[in-house]
Amino acid sequence: MIRSAFASTAITVGFCLFVLLVVLVPVALLYPEPGEVLSRFLLGPFEKTRYMGNIVELATPSMLTALAVVLMFRCGAFNLGVEGSFFLGGLTTAAMVLWMPLPPLVGIPLALLAGAIVGSLVCGIPGIVKATTGASELVSSLMLNYAAVFIGLFVLNYYLRDPTAAMLSSDRFPAEYRFESLIPRTRIHIGSIVAVVACIIGAIYLNRTSQGLEVRISGTGNDFSRHLGLNSVALNIRIQVIGGMIAAFAGGIEMLGLYSRFTWQNTTGNGWTGVIVAIIARDNPILIIPAALFIGYLQVGGDLVSRAFGVPTEIVSLIQALVMICVTSVAIFQHPALRKFVQGNRGEAAQ
Amino acid sequence: MMDLAASLLSPEFFAAILRVSTPIILVAMGVLISERAGVVNIGAEGMMLSGAFCGVVFSAYTGSATVGLIAAIVAGMVGGLFMSFAVHVLRANLFLSGIALNLAASAGTILALFSLTGEKGISGTLDSEVLPSVHIPWVQDLPVLGTILSGHHILTYVAFLSVPAVAIFMMRTPTGLRMRAVGENPEAAKATGLSVIRLQLQAFLLCGVFAGAGGAFLSMGYVSWFSQNMTAGRGFIALAAEVMGAGGAYGTLAASLLLGSVDVLAIALAGEGLPSELLQAAPYVVTVLALALYGLRQAKQKTIGTVH
């Protein structure tokens, strides 16, 4: 089992690099200095402390959204509401910070909690609807993502808008509410530590607690869990609400960590990135941490070549899409020759 | 308020419903075929977006709207090939493959637009064609019906005609029957000698034809340009319409029209000074409500079924 997990991880890493080069090399060849483009993308992110800081900043929200996705997927709920939860969580946290004149020590946790509760609706409602009516959580969570954005924009436009700002944005947050940078010359904030700790707690919860076991059992199929007498329905709702809360909490952290006012006009893409990270991590909470850093690294690399050579940043999305297909491919992961190659002779002994 | 009531009863209002529902109907027909064949296509959104993009680009470079439409349909079918490759050859997860297709289509169309025009947002510099509108002789001269039924985009008529066509195809032809058999129980279908993969590939390709045409309607009729992510979740709404229609072509048509009407109603109400953001959210909220109501009815029928 350990060897098999090792092989899966090794193949995943291999394919991530393979896909990266398959997309990057042809794109680089379109430019006069292909070598420069490649090295800027691949090595550039490590050149400066600031760039490495960017990787961590970008990985922070996706670690949390990926954790939310992993919990829901492992429970068997195909819920894609994290994108909307993240947006509403950020908005509610921003609104609380602007409306509540409390000292930061009380105000910040309260604002994040409020964000988590309101944002959890986007994942929670599809879960409840599924449990009570049987309607697919997949379709309703996709729909609610759009609804969340428009409702959020309504609140922003009618209640939070700073009339003096040139663009549609909220008033400025009071300075004492914003997270301080932990490492000089980066914007890494306390949220990164929270995210890593959350992933570790998530791993312990899933693998070392009885409820985590119930989540995993109910995720493998309802028959077995029903025979065990588990209340899968209640568990499913609870996990989707928790997932929504984690994603929304991530939105709040992102808001206070990196922004001085609420400026989102649309969903941020952090939820989708979370889905990709969750898949690369193969639904394992601990592996979310390296997977999120890898995606952050791609985003920083894409950003660097975009600024230096004008290469559109969308190539990163293209890489992510292909990685997603490869990593979920059963044909690749159960290919006997490939597994044998990775595991060597020990793999045969294990079988 | 009287104005509003008058405008809601005007022939133009009903004509707008037909127009707004067209892309939903088209894509929902495609989703229906794929769903009945057992491969729910989340990637319809991406297929639609590729169709919208290729329609604009190919019609701009050839000067022919027909070539644009064909290119849009081919683009949708390429999306179908991608889905089939991912699901059947790589055996990747169906839903995740669809998400990947959407992601790739969103990024890919922006990349291609950028490399062709140097812009990322909108294809304003491309001089693309639109597909014609059709005025039906006799009908167009009728007092109220003329405004409602005549003068629409050609794909609006195609969409409505495709509904009985899909119904007949799925329910009355051998291929449709086989597709449903595969969707109902792939193991049993395989045991009778049907090729599950071939039938599902055909379903994906047909879904691509409809989704590509739906995209062409958006960029070559509804508006005359391509802008990034212009499908705005219509592929997902089509998915919901198909679920509400319980996999039947006519039910799906009714659900598509309902969702389209909510959209048009929201536009009409925004003109009355109601907050447009909330009205824009309405179609999505209504979709969830409708799914829930439909689910409740299904569940009730199922319990009645088990009692007997």
XYZ file of C-alpha atoms in Angstrom:
659
model
C 0.000 0.000 0.000
C 2.801 2.368 0.899
C 4.640 1.474 -2.260
C 1.529 1.974 -4.297
C 1.005 5.418 -2.767
C 4.629 6.178 -3.496
C 4.238 5.080 -7.104
C 1.141 7.250 -7.544
C 2.950 10.259 -6.144
C 5.996 9.618 -8.311
C 3.886 9.262 -11.447
C 1.973 12.424 -10.520
C 5.170 14.419 -10.139
C 6.485 12.980 -13.378
C 3.366 13.914 -15.292
C 3.222 17.407 -13.835
C 6.723 18.053 -15.177
C 5.964 16.315 -18.469
C 2.827 18.396 -19.111
C 4.647 21.530 -18.057
C 7.302 20.965 -20.728
C 4.824 19.806 -23.384
C 2.990 23.140 -23.147
C 5.927 25.375 -22.367
C 8.473 24.309 -24.972
C 6.300 24.899 -28.067
C 5.151 28.248 -26.672
C 8.754 29.242 -25.947
C 9.753 28.325 -29.499
C 7.349 31.002 -30.800
C 9.567 33.666 -29.263
C 12.969 34.840 -30.518
C 14.797 33.595 -27.410
C 13.198 30.302 -26.406
C 15.917 29.472 -23.888
C 15.371 32.757 -22.089
C 11.609 32.188 -21.877
C 12.090 28.684 -20.488
C 14.634 29.661 -17.881
C 12.607 32.697 -16.854
C 9.552 30.515 -16.325
C 11.275 27.576 -14.653
C 14.064 29.250 -12.658
C 12.820 32.833 -12.407
C 10.490 32.150 -9.460
C 13.518 31.191 -7.323
C 15.616 34.216 -8.220
C 14.287 36.652 -5.652
C 12.856 36.386 -2.163
C 9.917 38.420 -3.376
C 9.048 35.883 -6.087
C 9.303 32.981 -3.659
C 7.081 34.986 -1.359
C 4.604 35.289 -4.225
C 4.524 31.505 -4.556
C 3.540 31.158 -0.904
C 0.996 33.985 -1.146
C -0.651 32.305 -4.137
C -0.519 28.856 -2.531
C -2.173 30.034 0.693
C -5.784 30.411 -0.514
C -5.578 27.359 -2.760
C -4.384 25.184 0.137
C -7.574 26.019 2.019
C -9.933 25.749 -0.963
C -8.240 22.462 -1.898
C -8.746 21.190 1.652
C -12.439 22.028 1.320
C -12.614 20.188 -2.006
C -10.742 17.150 -0.643
C -13.090 16.820 2.336
C -16.166 17.019 0.125
C -14.804 14.698 -2.581
C -13.696 12.147 0.011
C -17.201 12.188 1.435
C -18.564 11.494 -2.032
C -20.026 14.930 -2.616
C -19.137 16.385 -5.990
C -19.625 19.953 -4.847
C -17.994 22.780 -6.816
C -19.282 25.680 -4.715
C -15.851 26.589 -3.318
C -15.456 29.323 -5.903
C -18.612 31.091 -4.738
C -17.915 30.395 -1.062
C -14.496 32.011 -1.390
C -16.028 35.109 -2.995
C -18.818 35.519 -0.436
C -16.417 34.812 2.427
C -14.127 37.599 1.265
C -17.042 39.973 0.803
C -18.629 39.274 4.191
C -15.308 39.610 5.990
C -14.726 42.928 4.245
C -18.215 44.137 5.180
C -17.760 43.129 8.832
C -14.408 44.891 9.034
C -15.952 48.052 7.609
C -19.140 48.003 9.653
C -18.048 46.799 13.067
C -16.077 49.192 15.219
C -14.422 46.549 17.394
C -10.802 46.207 18.491
C -8.952 44.045 15.925
C -8.247 41.285 18.419
C -11.992 40.583 18.632
C -13.014 42.065 15.321
C -10.764 40.024 13.039
C -11.825 36.575 14.288
C -15.442 37.715 14.317
C -15.206 39.022 10.746
C -13.583 35.795 9.550
C -16.204 33.725 11.348
C -19.035 35.731 9.822
C -17.404 35.324 6.409
C -17.121 31.588 6.934
C -20.766 31.264 7.959
C -22.215 33.352 5.133
C -19.854 31.888 2.531
C -20.603 28.338 3.597
C -24.103 28.740 2.137
C -22.794 28.270 -1.398
C -21.505 24.787 -0.583
C -24.017 24.033 2.155
C -27.254 24.767 0.286
C -26.466 22.310 -2.538
C -25.655 19.740 0.149
C -28.952 20.299 1.924
C -30.887 20.389 -1.345
C -29.264 17.115 -2.353
C -30.113 15.484 0.959
C -33.726 16.638 1.002
C -34.676 16.463 -2.672
C -32.010 14.390 -4.385
C -31.093 17.180 -6.833
C -27.452 16.935 -7.949
C -25.121 19.011 -5.776
C -22.854 19.400 -8.802
C -25.326 21.390 -10.896
C -26.782 23.429 -8.037
C -23.354 24.389 -6.677
C -22.313 25.564 -10.157
C -25.479 27.673 -10.342
C -25.005 29.143 -6.871
C -21.472 30.241 -7.774
C -22.983 32.643 -10.281
C -25.758 33.696 -7.902
C -23.176 34.372 -5.163
C -21.245 36.744 -7.404
C -24.291 38.771 -8.429
C -25.648 38.967 -4.888
C -22.178 39.957 -3.709
C -21.933 42.669 -6.343
C -25.338 43.948 -5.228
C -24.099 44.300 -1.634
C -20.891 45.914 -2.859
C -22.645 48.378 -5.120
C -25.449 49.383 -2.740
C -23.894 49.107 0.713
C -20.092 49.013 0.577
C -19.167 51.149 -2.356
C -16.715 53.984 -1.875
C -18.252 56.763 -3.993
C -14.932 58.595 -4.247
C -13.030 55.592 -5.688
C -12.580 55.502 -9.452
C -13.489 51.837 -9.742
C -16.188 49.761 -8.076
C -14.648 49.000 -4.696
C -15.401 49.219 -1.002
C -14.044 51.749 1.449
C -10.535 51.207 2.717
C -10.136 48.735 5.591
C -8.803 50.254 8.832
C -5.055 49.638 8.838
C -5.040 47.718 12.121
C -7.271 45.029 10.614
C -4.862 44.104 7.870
C -2.455 41.218 8.437
C 1.166 42.200 8.790
C 3.843 40.659 6.629
C 5.807 38.000 8.475
C 8.896 37.956 6.280
C 10.548 41.158 5.041
C 10.278 41.881 1.302
C 7.334 39.483 0.925
C 3.646 39.735 1.677
C 3.544 36.350 3.400
C 1.064 36.718 6.250
C -0.311 34.689 9.129
C -2.804 33.087 6.746
C -0.079 30.906 5.239
C 0.622 29.347 8.630
C -3.088 28.904 9.219
C -3.434 27.164 5.855
C -0.610 24.701 6.517
C -1.946 23.935 9.987
C -5.428 23.467 8.523
C -4.120 20.893 6.038
C -2.407 18.981 8.855
C -5.563 19.074 10.970
C -7.502 17.952 7.883
C -5.166 14.968 7.479
C -5.529 14.004 11.131
C -9.299 14.411 10.929
C -9.627 12.249 7.823
C -7.140 9.556 8.763
C -7.048 9.439 12.552
C -10.537 10.202 13.841
C -13.613 8.031 13.817
C -15.640 10.679 12.039
C -12.935 10.896 9.384
C -13.256 7.168 8.893
C -17.012 7.586 8.533
C -16.421 10.280 5.923
C -14.161 7.983 3.945
C -16.532 5.036 4.205
C -19.534 7.062 3.196
C -17.505 8.423 0.275
C -16.826 4.956 -1.112
C -20.505 4.184 -1.599
C -23.670 4.344 0.385
C -24.489 0.652 0.631
C -21.658 -0.292 2.920
C -22.085 2.740 5.141
C -25.817 2.061 5.360
C -25.150 -1.491 6.490
C -22.870 -0.072 9.138
C -25.714 2.156 10.268
C -23.928 5.396 9.456
C -26.025 8.470 8.915
C -24.417 9.346 5.590
C -26.957 12.014 4.782
C -26.255 14.080 7.890
C -22.525 13.513 7.477
C -22.677 14.651 3.853
C -24.445 17.879 4.773
C -22.050 18.535 7.631
C -18.968 18.025 5.447
C -20.313 20.288 2.719
C -21.071 23.026 5.244
C -17.597 22.619 6.741
C -16.074 22.633 3.243
C -17.923 25.828 2.440
C -16.763 27.376 5.704
C -13.129 26.530 4.990
C -13.325 27.980 1.478
C -15.102 31.094 2.709
C -12.608 31.469 5.556
C -9.876 31.358 2.889
C -11.615 34.221 1.112
C -11.647 36.264 4.298
C -7.974 35.560 4.975
C -7.086 36.510 1.414
C -9.005 39.762 1.819
C -7.293 40.833 5.047
C -3.906 39.464 3.989
C -3.463 40.968 0.556
C -6.064 43.686 0.007
C -6.711 47.150 1.380
C -10.279 47.289 0.061
C -12.768 44.882 -1.534
C -12.263 45.052 -5.300
C -13.431 41.681 -6.653
C -15.824 42.085 -9.574
C -16.065 38.374 -10.271
C -15.058 35.067 -8.744
C -11.321 34.934 -8.297
C -10.522 31.490 -9.662
C -9.124 30.388 -6.296
C -11.857 27.772 -6.006
C -11.024 26.180 -9.347
C -7.346 26.274 -8.457
C -8.332 24.463 -5.260
C -10.021 21.742 -7.321
C -6.858 21.304 -9.384
C -4.652 21.268 -6.298
C -6.930 18.693 -4.663
C -6.646 16.480 -7.715
C -2.875 16.773 -7.936
C -2.726 15.959 -4.226
C -4.819 12.884 -5.023
C -7.325 13.852 -2.325
C -4.669 13.600 0.392
C -4.722 16.621 2.754
C -0.968 16.541 3.488
C -0.037 16.452 -0.196
C -2.146 19.583 -0.704
C 0.747 21.634 0.666
C 3.323 20.698 -2.022
C 0.633 20.609 -4.730
C -0.505 24.145 -3.897
C 3.090 25.360 -3.884
C 3.619 23.746 -7.295
C 0.595 25.536 -8.765
C 1.758 28.772 -7.110
C 5.146 28.264 -8.709
C 3.510 27.844 -12.135
C 1.509 31.028 -11.624
C 4.581 33.037 -10.646
C 6.550 31.580 -13.575
C 3.695 32.444 -15.941
C 3.542 35.935 -14.528
C 7.278 36.463 -14.978
C 7.338 35.415 -18.647
C 4.224 37.481 -19.208
C 5.921 40.611 -17.911
C 9.282 39.939 -19.571
C 8.203 38.584 -22.963
C 4.459 39.214 -23.230
C 3.598 35.493 -23.098
C -0.094 35.357 -22.067
C -0.602 34.008 -18.537
C -3.380 31.754 -19.847
C -0.749 29.120 -20.703
C -0.741 28.340 -16.978
C -4.453 27.476 -17.125
C -3.764 25.281 -20.116
C -1.041 23.444 -18.189
C -3.436 23.032 -15.259
C -6.176 21.597 -17.468
C -3.839 19.005 -18.947
C -2.367 18.105 -15.553
C -5.906 17.564 -14.313
C -6.698 15.058 -17.070
C -3.402 13.197 -16.691
C -3.606 12.965 -12.915
C -7.168 11.626 -12.915
C -6.399 9.184 -15.688
C -6.877 5.645 -14.415
C -5.302 4.304 -17.579
C -2.047 6.083 -16.800
C -2.003 5.314 -13.103
C -2.834 1.663 -13.411
C -0.674 1.058 -16.427
C 1.308 -2.057 -15.469
C 4.472 -1.131 -17.344
C 4.543 2.365 -15.896
C 4.024 1.155 -12.342
C 6.691 -1.476 -12.760
C 9.062 1.163 -14.095
C 8.475 3.415 -11.083
C 8.412 0.721 -8.437
C 11.175 -1.428 -9.826
C 11.192 -5.083 -8.869
C 9.772 -4.419 -5.414
C 6.424 -3.660 -6.989
C 6.173 -7.171 -8.340
C 6.993 -8.649 -4.975
C 4.203 -6.635 -3.386
C 1.691 -8.040 -5.828
C -46.231 49.457 -13.218
C -48.794 49.487 -16.014
C -45.959 49.986 -18.454
C -44.269 46.927 -17.089
C -47.401 44.816 -17.369
C -47.869 46.047 -20.923
C -44.299 45.243 -21.846
C -44.578 41.777 -20.281
C -47.579 41.023 -22.448
C -46.129 42.505 -25.616
C -45.203 40.287 -28.540
C -41.632 41.599 -28.283
C -41.351 40.086 -24.807
C -42.234 36.640 -26.106
C -39.929 37.087 -29.064
C -37.128 37.925 -26.615
C -37.821 34.724 -24.680
C -37.384 32.701 -27.860
C -34.146 34.529 -28.605
C -32.638 34.198 -25.129
C -33.670 30.547 -24.821
C -32.115 29.539 -28.149
C -28.566 28.799 -26.940
C -29.906 27.033 -23.853
C -32.202 24.828 -25.963
C -29.436 23.954 -28.417
C -26.877 23.048 -25.776
C -29.474 21.266 -23.639
C -30.327 19.006 -26.602
C -26.645 18.107 -26.852
C -26.395 17.514 -23.117
C -29.528 15.371 -23.314
C -27.961 13.035 -25.866
C -24.758 12.701 -23.862
C -26.622 12.239 -20.577
C -28.888 9.542 -21.971
C -25.794 7.750 -23.292
C -24.419 7.738 -19.754
C -21.807 10.468 -20.121
C -23.104 13.697 -18.559
C -21.140 16.390 -20.299
C -19.991 19.145 -17.941
C -17.690 20.208 -20.783
C -20.629 21.555 -22.814
C -19.762 25.026 -21.539
C -16.248 24.742 -22.986
C -17.521 23.278 -26.266
C -19.907 26.196 -26.574
C -17.165 28.712 -25.917
C -14.887 27.124 -28.534
C -17.787 27.178 -30.978
C -18.438 30.850 -30.339
C -14.774 31.626 -30.861
C -14.238 29.569 -34.020
C -17.436 30.935 -35.556
C -16.151 34.486 -35.239
C -12.593 33.730 -36.346
C -13.416 31.550 -39.336
C -16.186 33.798 -40.600
C -13.869 36.795 -40.285
C -11.085 35.185 -42.280
C -13.243 33.600 -44.980
C -15.956 36.230 -45.129
C -18.547 33.485 -45.010
C -20.987 33.010 -42.163
C -21.625 29.437 -43.308
C -17.962 28.538 -42.955
C -18.065 30.144 -39.516
C -21.010 27.999 -38.470
C -19.339 24.853 -39.776
C -16.144 25.773 -37.937
C -18.132 26.327 -34.743
C -19.738 22.908 -35.066
C -16.383 21.275 -35.798
C -14.912 23.033 -32.766
C -17.667 21.571 -30.606
C -16.993 18.121 -32.057
C -13.276 18.478 -31.322
C -14.348 19.123 -27.734
C -16.356 15.886 -27.951
C -13.276 14.026 -29.199
C -11.287 15.470 -26.303
C -13.918 14.279 -23.816
C -14.020 10.837 -25.361
C -10.221 10.582 -25.387
C -10.019 11.627 -21.744
C -12.852 9.389 -20.549
C -12.374 6.321 -22.750
C -8.678 6.188 -23.554
C -7.133 7.805 -20.479
C -10.098 6.668 -18.332
C -10.083 9.954 -16.467
C -13.016 11.000 -14.280
C -15.948 12.184 -16.400
C -16.749 15.309 -14.386
C -13.151 16.353 -13.948
C -12.513 15.892 -17.666
C -15.421 18.224 -18.322
C -14.004 20.797 -15.914
C -10.619 20.459 -17.600
C -12.229 20.995 -20.993
C -13.942 24.151 -19.726
C -10.696 25.426 -18.270
C -8.772 24.617 -21.439
C -11.418 26.221 -23.662
C -11.509 29.370 -21.564
C -7.715 29.721 -21.583
C -7.297 28.429 -25.129
C -9.763 30.870 -26.698
C -8.136 33.802 -24.894
C -4.675 32.624 -26.010
C -5.816 32.203 -29.601
C -7.591 35.553 -29.616
C -4.466 37.188 -28.260
C -2.212 35.600 -30.862
C -4.595 36.602 -33.683
C -5.511 40.135 -32.647
C -3.175 41.120 -29.826
C -6.169 41.584 -27.556
C -7.465 39.337 -24.825
C -10.913 40.672 -24.032
C -12.951 41.030 -27.178
C -12.673 40.296 -30.895
C -13.569 43.865 -31.907
C -10.874 44.108 -34.557
C -12.039 40.966 -36.350
C -14.608 41.756 -39.011
C -16.759 38.684 -38.460
C -20.047 37.737 -40.087
C -23.406 36.989 -38.511
C -25.833 34.292 -39.533
C -29.033 35.554 -41.170
C -32.466 36.059 -39.686
C -35.414 34.385 -41.316
C -38.701 36.047 -42.120
C -41.364 33.440 -42.590
C -43.703 34.294 -45.453
C -47.402 34.629 -44.435
C -46.598 34.268 -40.746
C -44.725 37.545 -40.624
C -47.814 39.426 -41.716
C -49.971 38.061 -38.898
C -50.675 40.738 -36.275
C -49.216 39.389 -33.004
C -47.853 36.000 -33.985
C -45.805 37.618 -36.729
C -43.712 39.559 -34.234
C -43.330 36.586 -31.945
C -42.575 33.893 -34.485
C -41.019 35.559 -37.500
C -37.767 37.412 -38.043
C -35.664 35.294 -35.705
C -32.108 34.154 -36.143
C -31.880 31.029 -38.258
C -30.444 29.035 -35.354
C -33.514 29.864 -33.259
C -35.602 27.915 -35.751
C -32.964 25.204 -35.870
C -33.117 24.981 -32.076
C -36.881 24.526 -32.016
C -36.856 22.072 -34.909
C -34.078 20.105 -33.256
C -36.329 19.293 -30.297
C -38.653 16.886 -32.160
C -35.660 15.684 -34.152
C -33.791 14.747 -30.972
C -36.937 13.220 -29.490
C -37.381 11.012 -32.556
C -33.678 10.213 -32.704
C -33.484 9.123 -29.083
C -36.810 7.307 -28.863
C -37.461 5.955 -32.356
C -34.157 5.155 -34.044
C -31.913 2.139 -33.433
C -28.910 4.354 -32.632
C -30.920 6.346 -30.097
C -32.182 3.157 -28.503
C -28.656 1.772 -28.304
C -27.386 5.000 -26.769
C -30.089 4.832 -24.117
C -29.277 1.187 -23.491
C -25.634 2.106 -22.953
C -26.613 4.924 -20.650
C -29.077 2.790 -18.702
C -26.809 -0.182 -18.137
C -23.435 -0.272 -19.876
C -22.658 -3.802 -18.714
C -25.866 -5.227 -20.133
C -25.437 -3.246 -23.337
C -21.939 -4.625 -23.695
C -23.211 -8.142 -23.145
C -25.596 -7.758 -26.068
C -22.679 -6.833 -28.293
C -22.986 -3.055 -28.356
C -19.815 -1.000 -28.408
C -20.184 1.242 -25.385
C -17.208 3.390 -26.305
C -18.315 3.942 -29.895
C -21.837 4.934 -28.896
C -20.603 7.256 -26.171
C -18.112 8.782 -28.599
C -20.995 9.425 -31.006
C -22.976 10.988 -28.164
C -20.071 13.258 -27.263
C -19.702 14.283 -30.931
C -23.426 15.009 -31.270
C -23.283 17.002 -28.055
C -20.406 18.923 -29.633
C -22.495 19.682 -32.727
C -25.254 21.207 -30.602
C -22.936 23.012 -28.203
C -20.881 24.398 -31.106
C -24.054 25.652 -32.796
C -25.179 27.177 -29.498
C -21.862 28.996 -29.297
C -22.214 30.187 -32.893
C -25.613 31.628 -32.030
C -24.052 33.686 -29.241
C -21.200 35.157 -31.255
C -22.815 35.239 -34.708
C -26.310 36.468 -33.995
C -27.059 37.299 -30.391
C -24.044 39.593 -30.604
C -21.558 39.917 -33.473
C -18.284 39.451 -31.644
C -16.465 37.093 -29.327
C -15.578 38.143 -25.811
C -13.762 36.092 -23.211
C -15.940 33.634 -21.290
C -18.984 35.000 -23.122
C -20.992 31.822 -22.499
C -21.322 32.909 -18.830
C -22.533 29.564 -17.512
C -25.124 28.912 -20.234
C -23.639 25.447 -20.696
C -24.302 24.756 -17.027
C -27.806 26.191 -17.263
C -28.420 23.842 -20.192
C -27.260 21.026 -17.947
C -29.811 22.074 -15.354
C -32.539 22.358 -18.018
C -31.839 18.811 -19.099
C -32.099 17.549 -15.517
C -35.390 19.414 -15.041
C -36.643 18.014 -18.332
C -36.012 14.521 -16.952
C -34.011 13.585 -20.016
C -36.969 14.090 -22.363
C -36.605 16.452 -25.317
C -39.917 18.251 -24.825
C -39.495 18.560 -21.072
C -36.023 19.965 -21.649
C -37.469 22.457 -24.118
C -40.020 23.576 -21.526
C -37.320 23.920 -18.856
C -35.073 25.890 -21.230
C -37.936 28.251 -22.054
C -38.668 28.699 -18.354
C -35.053 29.575 -17.586
C -34.910 31.844 -20.624
C -38.082 33.654 -19.490
C -36.583 34.333 -16.068
C -33.620 35.905 -17.815
C -35.814 38.104 -20.024
C -38.014 39.028 -17.082
C -34.914 40.072 -15.154
C -33.867 42.348 -18.018
C -37.369 43.861 -18.167
C -37.463 44.463 -14.410
C -34.005 46.040 -14.444
C -35.516 48.646 -16.756
C -37.968 49.448 -13.932
C -35.150 50.484 -11.613
C -34.801 47.294 -9.584
C -31.178 46.418 -8.738
C -29.841 44.702 -11.823
C -27.360 42.587 -9.829
C -30.132 40.794 -7.947
C -32.070 40.249 -11.143
C -29.007 38.802 -12.807
C -28.738 36.352 -9.920
C -32.385 35.326 -10.386
C -32.028 32.788 -13.223
C -29.403 30.871 -11.268
C -31.446 30.874 -8.044
C -34.569 29.842 -9.940
C -32.618 26.996 -11.515
C -31.649 25.642 -8.090
C -35.242 25.996 -6.848
C -36.555 24.239 -9.934
C -34.016 21.434 -9.536
C -35.052 21.017 -5.918
C -38.770 20.940 -6.768
C -38.151 18.478 -9.553
C -36.041 16.346 -7.226
C -38.823 16.329 -4.625
C -41.349 15.172 -7.195
C -38.992 12.434 -8.371
C -38.415 11.285 -4.803
C -42.156 11.160 -4.155
C -42.770 9.117 -7.281
C -40.008 6.749 -6.269
C -41.537 6.119 -2.842
C -44.949 5.500 -4.410
C -43.238 3.075 -6.737
C -41.665 1.128 -3.893
C -44.900 0.902 -1.896
C -46.733 -0.863 -4.697
